[in-house]
PDB file of C-alpha atoms in Angstrom:
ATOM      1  CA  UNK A   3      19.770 -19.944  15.795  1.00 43.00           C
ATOM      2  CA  UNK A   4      19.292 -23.316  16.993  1.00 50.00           C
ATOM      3  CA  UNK A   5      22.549 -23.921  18.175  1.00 52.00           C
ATOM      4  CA  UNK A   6      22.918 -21.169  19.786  1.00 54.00           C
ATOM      5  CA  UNK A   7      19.898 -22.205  22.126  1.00 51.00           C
ATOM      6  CA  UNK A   8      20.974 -25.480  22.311  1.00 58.00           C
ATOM      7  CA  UNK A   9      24.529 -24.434  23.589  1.00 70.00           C
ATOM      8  CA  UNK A  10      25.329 -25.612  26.975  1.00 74.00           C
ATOM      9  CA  UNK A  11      26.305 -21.938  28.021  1.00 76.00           C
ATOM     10  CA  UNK A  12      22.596 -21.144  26.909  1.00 74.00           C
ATOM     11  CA  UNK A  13      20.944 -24.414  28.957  1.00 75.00           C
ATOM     12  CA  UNK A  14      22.654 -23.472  32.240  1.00 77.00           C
ATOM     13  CA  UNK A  15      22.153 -19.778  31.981  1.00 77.00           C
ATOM     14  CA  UNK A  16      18.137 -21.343  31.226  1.00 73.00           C
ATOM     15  CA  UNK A  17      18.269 -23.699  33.836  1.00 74.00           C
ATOM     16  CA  UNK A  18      19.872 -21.389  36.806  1.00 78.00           C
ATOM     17  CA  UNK A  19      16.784 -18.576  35.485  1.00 77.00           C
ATOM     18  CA  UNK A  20      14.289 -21.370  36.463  1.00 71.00           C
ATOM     19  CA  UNK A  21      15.767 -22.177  39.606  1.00 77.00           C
ATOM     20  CA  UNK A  22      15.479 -18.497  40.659  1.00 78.00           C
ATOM     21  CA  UNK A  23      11.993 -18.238  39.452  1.00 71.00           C
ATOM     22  CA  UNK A  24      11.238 -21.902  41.583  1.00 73.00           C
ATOM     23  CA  UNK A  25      13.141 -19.861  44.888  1.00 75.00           C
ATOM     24  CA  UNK A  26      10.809 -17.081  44.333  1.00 73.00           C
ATOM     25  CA  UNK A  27       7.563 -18.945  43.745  1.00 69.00           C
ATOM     26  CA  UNK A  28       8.762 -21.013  46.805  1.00 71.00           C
ATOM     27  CA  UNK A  29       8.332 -17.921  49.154  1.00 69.00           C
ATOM     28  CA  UNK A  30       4.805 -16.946  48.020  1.00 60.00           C
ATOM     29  CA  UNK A  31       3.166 -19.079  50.723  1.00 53.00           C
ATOM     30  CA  UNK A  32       4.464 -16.796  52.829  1.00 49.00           C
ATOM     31  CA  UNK A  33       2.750 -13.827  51.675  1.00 48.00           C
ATOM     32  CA  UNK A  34      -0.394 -15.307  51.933  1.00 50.00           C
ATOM     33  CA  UNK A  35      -2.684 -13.298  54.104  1.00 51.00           C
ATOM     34  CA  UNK A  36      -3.217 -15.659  57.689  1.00 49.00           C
ATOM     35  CA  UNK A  37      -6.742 -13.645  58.331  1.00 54.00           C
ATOM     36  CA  UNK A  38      -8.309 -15.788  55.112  1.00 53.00           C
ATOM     37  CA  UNK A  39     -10.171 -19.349  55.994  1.00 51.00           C
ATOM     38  CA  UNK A  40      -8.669 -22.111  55.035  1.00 46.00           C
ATOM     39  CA  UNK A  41     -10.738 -22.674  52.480  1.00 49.00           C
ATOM     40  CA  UNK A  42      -9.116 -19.678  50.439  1.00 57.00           C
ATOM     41  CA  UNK A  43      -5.339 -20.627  51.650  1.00 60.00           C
ATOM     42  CA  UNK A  44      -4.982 -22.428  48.462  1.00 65.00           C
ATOM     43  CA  UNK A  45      -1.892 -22.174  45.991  1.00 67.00           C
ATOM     44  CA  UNK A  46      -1.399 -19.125  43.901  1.00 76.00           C
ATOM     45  CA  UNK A  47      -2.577 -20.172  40.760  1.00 86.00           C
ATOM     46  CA  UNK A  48      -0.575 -20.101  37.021  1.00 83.00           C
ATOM     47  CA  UNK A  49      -2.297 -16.219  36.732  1.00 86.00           C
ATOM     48  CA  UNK A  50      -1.506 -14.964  39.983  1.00 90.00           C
ATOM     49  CA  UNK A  51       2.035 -15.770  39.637  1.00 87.00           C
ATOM     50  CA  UNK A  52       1.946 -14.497  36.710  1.00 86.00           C
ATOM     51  CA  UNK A  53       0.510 -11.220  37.937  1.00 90.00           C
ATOM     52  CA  UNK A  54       2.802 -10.955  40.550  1.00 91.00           C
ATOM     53  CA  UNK A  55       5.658 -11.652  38.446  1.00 90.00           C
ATOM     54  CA  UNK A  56       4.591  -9.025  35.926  1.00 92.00           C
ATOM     55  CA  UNK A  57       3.767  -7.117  39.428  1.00 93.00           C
ATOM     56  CA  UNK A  58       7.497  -6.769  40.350  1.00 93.00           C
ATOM     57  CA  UNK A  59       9.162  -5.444  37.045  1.00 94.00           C
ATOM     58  CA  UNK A  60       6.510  -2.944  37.031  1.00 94.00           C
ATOM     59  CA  UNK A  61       7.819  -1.691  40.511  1.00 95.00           C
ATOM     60  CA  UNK A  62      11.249  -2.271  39.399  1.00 94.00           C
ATOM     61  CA  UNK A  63      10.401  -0.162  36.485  1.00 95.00           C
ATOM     62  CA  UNK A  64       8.807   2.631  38.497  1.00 95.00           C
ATOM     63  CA  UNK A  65      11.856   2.201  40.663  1.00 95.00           C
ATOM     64  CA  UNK A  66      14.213   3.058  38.524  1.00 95.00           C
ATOM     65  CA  UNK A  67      11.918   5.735  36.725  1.00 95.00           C
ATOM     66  CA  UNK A  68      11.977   7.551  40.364  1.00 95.00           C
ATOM     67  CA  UNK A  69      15.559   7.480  40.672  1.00 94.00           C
ATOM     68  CA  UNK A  70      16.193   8.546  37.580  1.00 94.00           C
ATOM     69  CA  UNK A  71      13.462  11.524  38.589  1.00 95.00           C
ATOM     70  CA  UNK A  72      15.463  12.316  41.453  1.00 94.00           C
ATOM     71  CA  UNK A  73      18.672  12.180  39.418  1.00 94.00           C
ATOM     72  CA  UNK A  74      17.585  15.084  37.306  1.00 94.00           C
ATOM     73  CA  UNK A  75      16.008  17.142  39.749  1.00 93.00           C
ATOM     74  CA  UNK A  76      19.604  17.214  41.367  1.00 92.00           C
ATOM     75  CA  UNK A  77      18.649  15.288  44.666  1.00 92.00           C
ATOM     76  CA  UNK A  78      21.967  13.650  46.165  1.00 92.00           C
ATOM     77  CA  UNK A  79      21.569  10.405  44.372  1.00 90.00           C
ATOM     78  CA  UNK A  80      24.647   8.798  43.084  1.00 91.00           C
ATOM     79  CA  UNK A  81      24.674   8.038  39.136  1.00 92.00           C
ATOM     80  CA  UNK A  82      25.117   4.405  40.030  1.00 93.00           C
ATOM     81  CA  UNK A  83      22.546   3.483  41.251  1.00 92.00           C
ATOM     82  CA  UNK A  84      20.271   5.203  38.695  1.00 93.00           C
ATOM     83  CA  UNK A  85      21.606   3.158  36.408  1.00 94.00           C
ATOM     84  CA  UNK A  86      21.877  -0.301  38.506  1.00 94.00           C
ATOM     85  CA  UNK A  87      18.033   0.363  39.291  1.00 93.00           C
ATOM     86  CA  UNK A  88      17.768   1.391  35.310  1.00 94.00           C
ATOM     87  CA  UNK A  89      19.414  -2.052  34.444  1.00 95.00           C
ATOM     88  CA  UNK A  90      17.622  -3.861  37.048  1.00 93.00           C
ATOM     89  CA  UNK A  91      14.496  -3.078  35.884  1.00 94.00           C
ATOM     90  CA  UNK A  92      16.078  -3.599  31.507  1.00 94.00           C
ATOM     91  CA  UNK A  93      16.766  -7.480  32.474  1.00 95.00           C
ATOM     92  CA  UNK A  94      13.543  -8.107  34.611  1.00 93.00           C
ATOM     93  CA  UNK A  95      11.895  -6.806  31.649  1.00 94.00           C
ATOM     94  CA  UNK A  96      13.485  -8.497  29.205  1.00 94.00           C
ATOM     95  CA  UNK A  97      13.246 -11.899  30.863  1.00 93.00           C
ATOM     96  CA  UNK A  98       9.974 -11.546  30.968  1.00 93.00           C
ATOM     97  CA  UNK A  99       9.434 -10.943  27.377  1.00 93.00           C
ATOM     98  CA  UNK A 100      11.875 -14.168  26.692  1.00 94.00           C
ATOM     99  CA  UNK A 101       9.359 -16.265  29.239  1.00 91.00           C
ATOM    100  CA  UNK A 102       6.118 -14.728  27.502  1.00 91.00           C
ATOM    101  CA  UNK A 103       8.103 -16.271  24.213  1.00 94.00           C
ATOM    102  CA  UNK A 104       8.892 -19.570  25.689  1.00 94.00           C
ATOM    103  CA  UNK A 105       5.106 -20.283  26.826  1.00 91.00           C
ATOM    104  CA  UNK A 106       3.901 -18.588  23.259  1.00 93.00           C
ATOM    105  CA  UNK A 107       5.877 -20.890  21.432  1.00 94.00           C
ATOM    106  CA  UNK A 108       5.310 -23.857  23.735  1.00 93.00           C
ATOM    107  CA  UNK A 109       1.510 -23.281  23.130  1.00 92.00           C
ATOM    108  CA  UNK A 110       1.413 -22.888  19.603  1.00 93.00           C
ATOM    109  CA  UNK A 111       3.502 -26.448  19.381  1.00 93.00           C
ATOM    110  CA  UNK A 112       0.874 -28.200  21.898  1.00 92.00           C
ATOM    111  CA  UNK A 113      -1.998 -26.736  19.311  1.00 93.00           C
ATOM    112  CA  UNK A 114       0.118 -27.951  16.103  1.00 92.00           C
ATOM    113  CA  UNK A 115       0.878 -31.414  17.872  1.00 90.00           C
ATOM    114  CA  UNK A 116      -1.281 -34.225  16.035  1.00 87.00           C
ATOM    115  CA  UNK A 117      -4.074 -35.819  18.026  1.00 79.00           C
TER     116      UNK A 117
END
């Protein structure tokens, strides 16, 4: 298992993940409302990207849920995209779940490191 996430394929595929995460989080500044003082025009915080990351696959989810709605009611959807918005939203999902593992299991070794 530990090959496998030590393979090269599996670093790069890691590593280009992180770089779209870093493009994302580099746009948030962006969305920050310019009616606030100055004093709250700080950096989103480790929770609020967090939230806002966990923000967009639940929109992608209810996305996809609606299209698939419409699909079945027989509105003039085609079948591809129901299921490009119903894959969309599988792999935000699952990358999320693999980055909630990577900071679980990055915690529990900072609390089994020796001090």
């Amino acid at each position: 298992m530990i090959e496998r996430a030590l393979s090269p394929a599996s670093i790069q595929s890691m590593l280009q993940t992180l770089r779209t995460h870093e493009a994302q989080a580099s746009q948030l500044p962006a969305l920050i409302d310019p009616n606030k003082s100055v004093h709250e025009n700080k950096p989103a915080g480790f929770s609020e990207l967090v939230a806002n990351a966990v923000g967009q696959v639940n929109q992608l989810q209810v996305n996809a849920r609606d299209l698939q709605d419409a699909y079945d009611r027989g509105e003039n959807i085609a079948l591809t995209d129901v299921v490009l918005g119903m894959q969309k939203s599988s792999l935000a999902f699952e990358a999320t779940m693999q980055m909630r593992n990577k900071v679980l299991k990055a915690y529990e070794e900072i609390l089994n490191m020796p001090v």
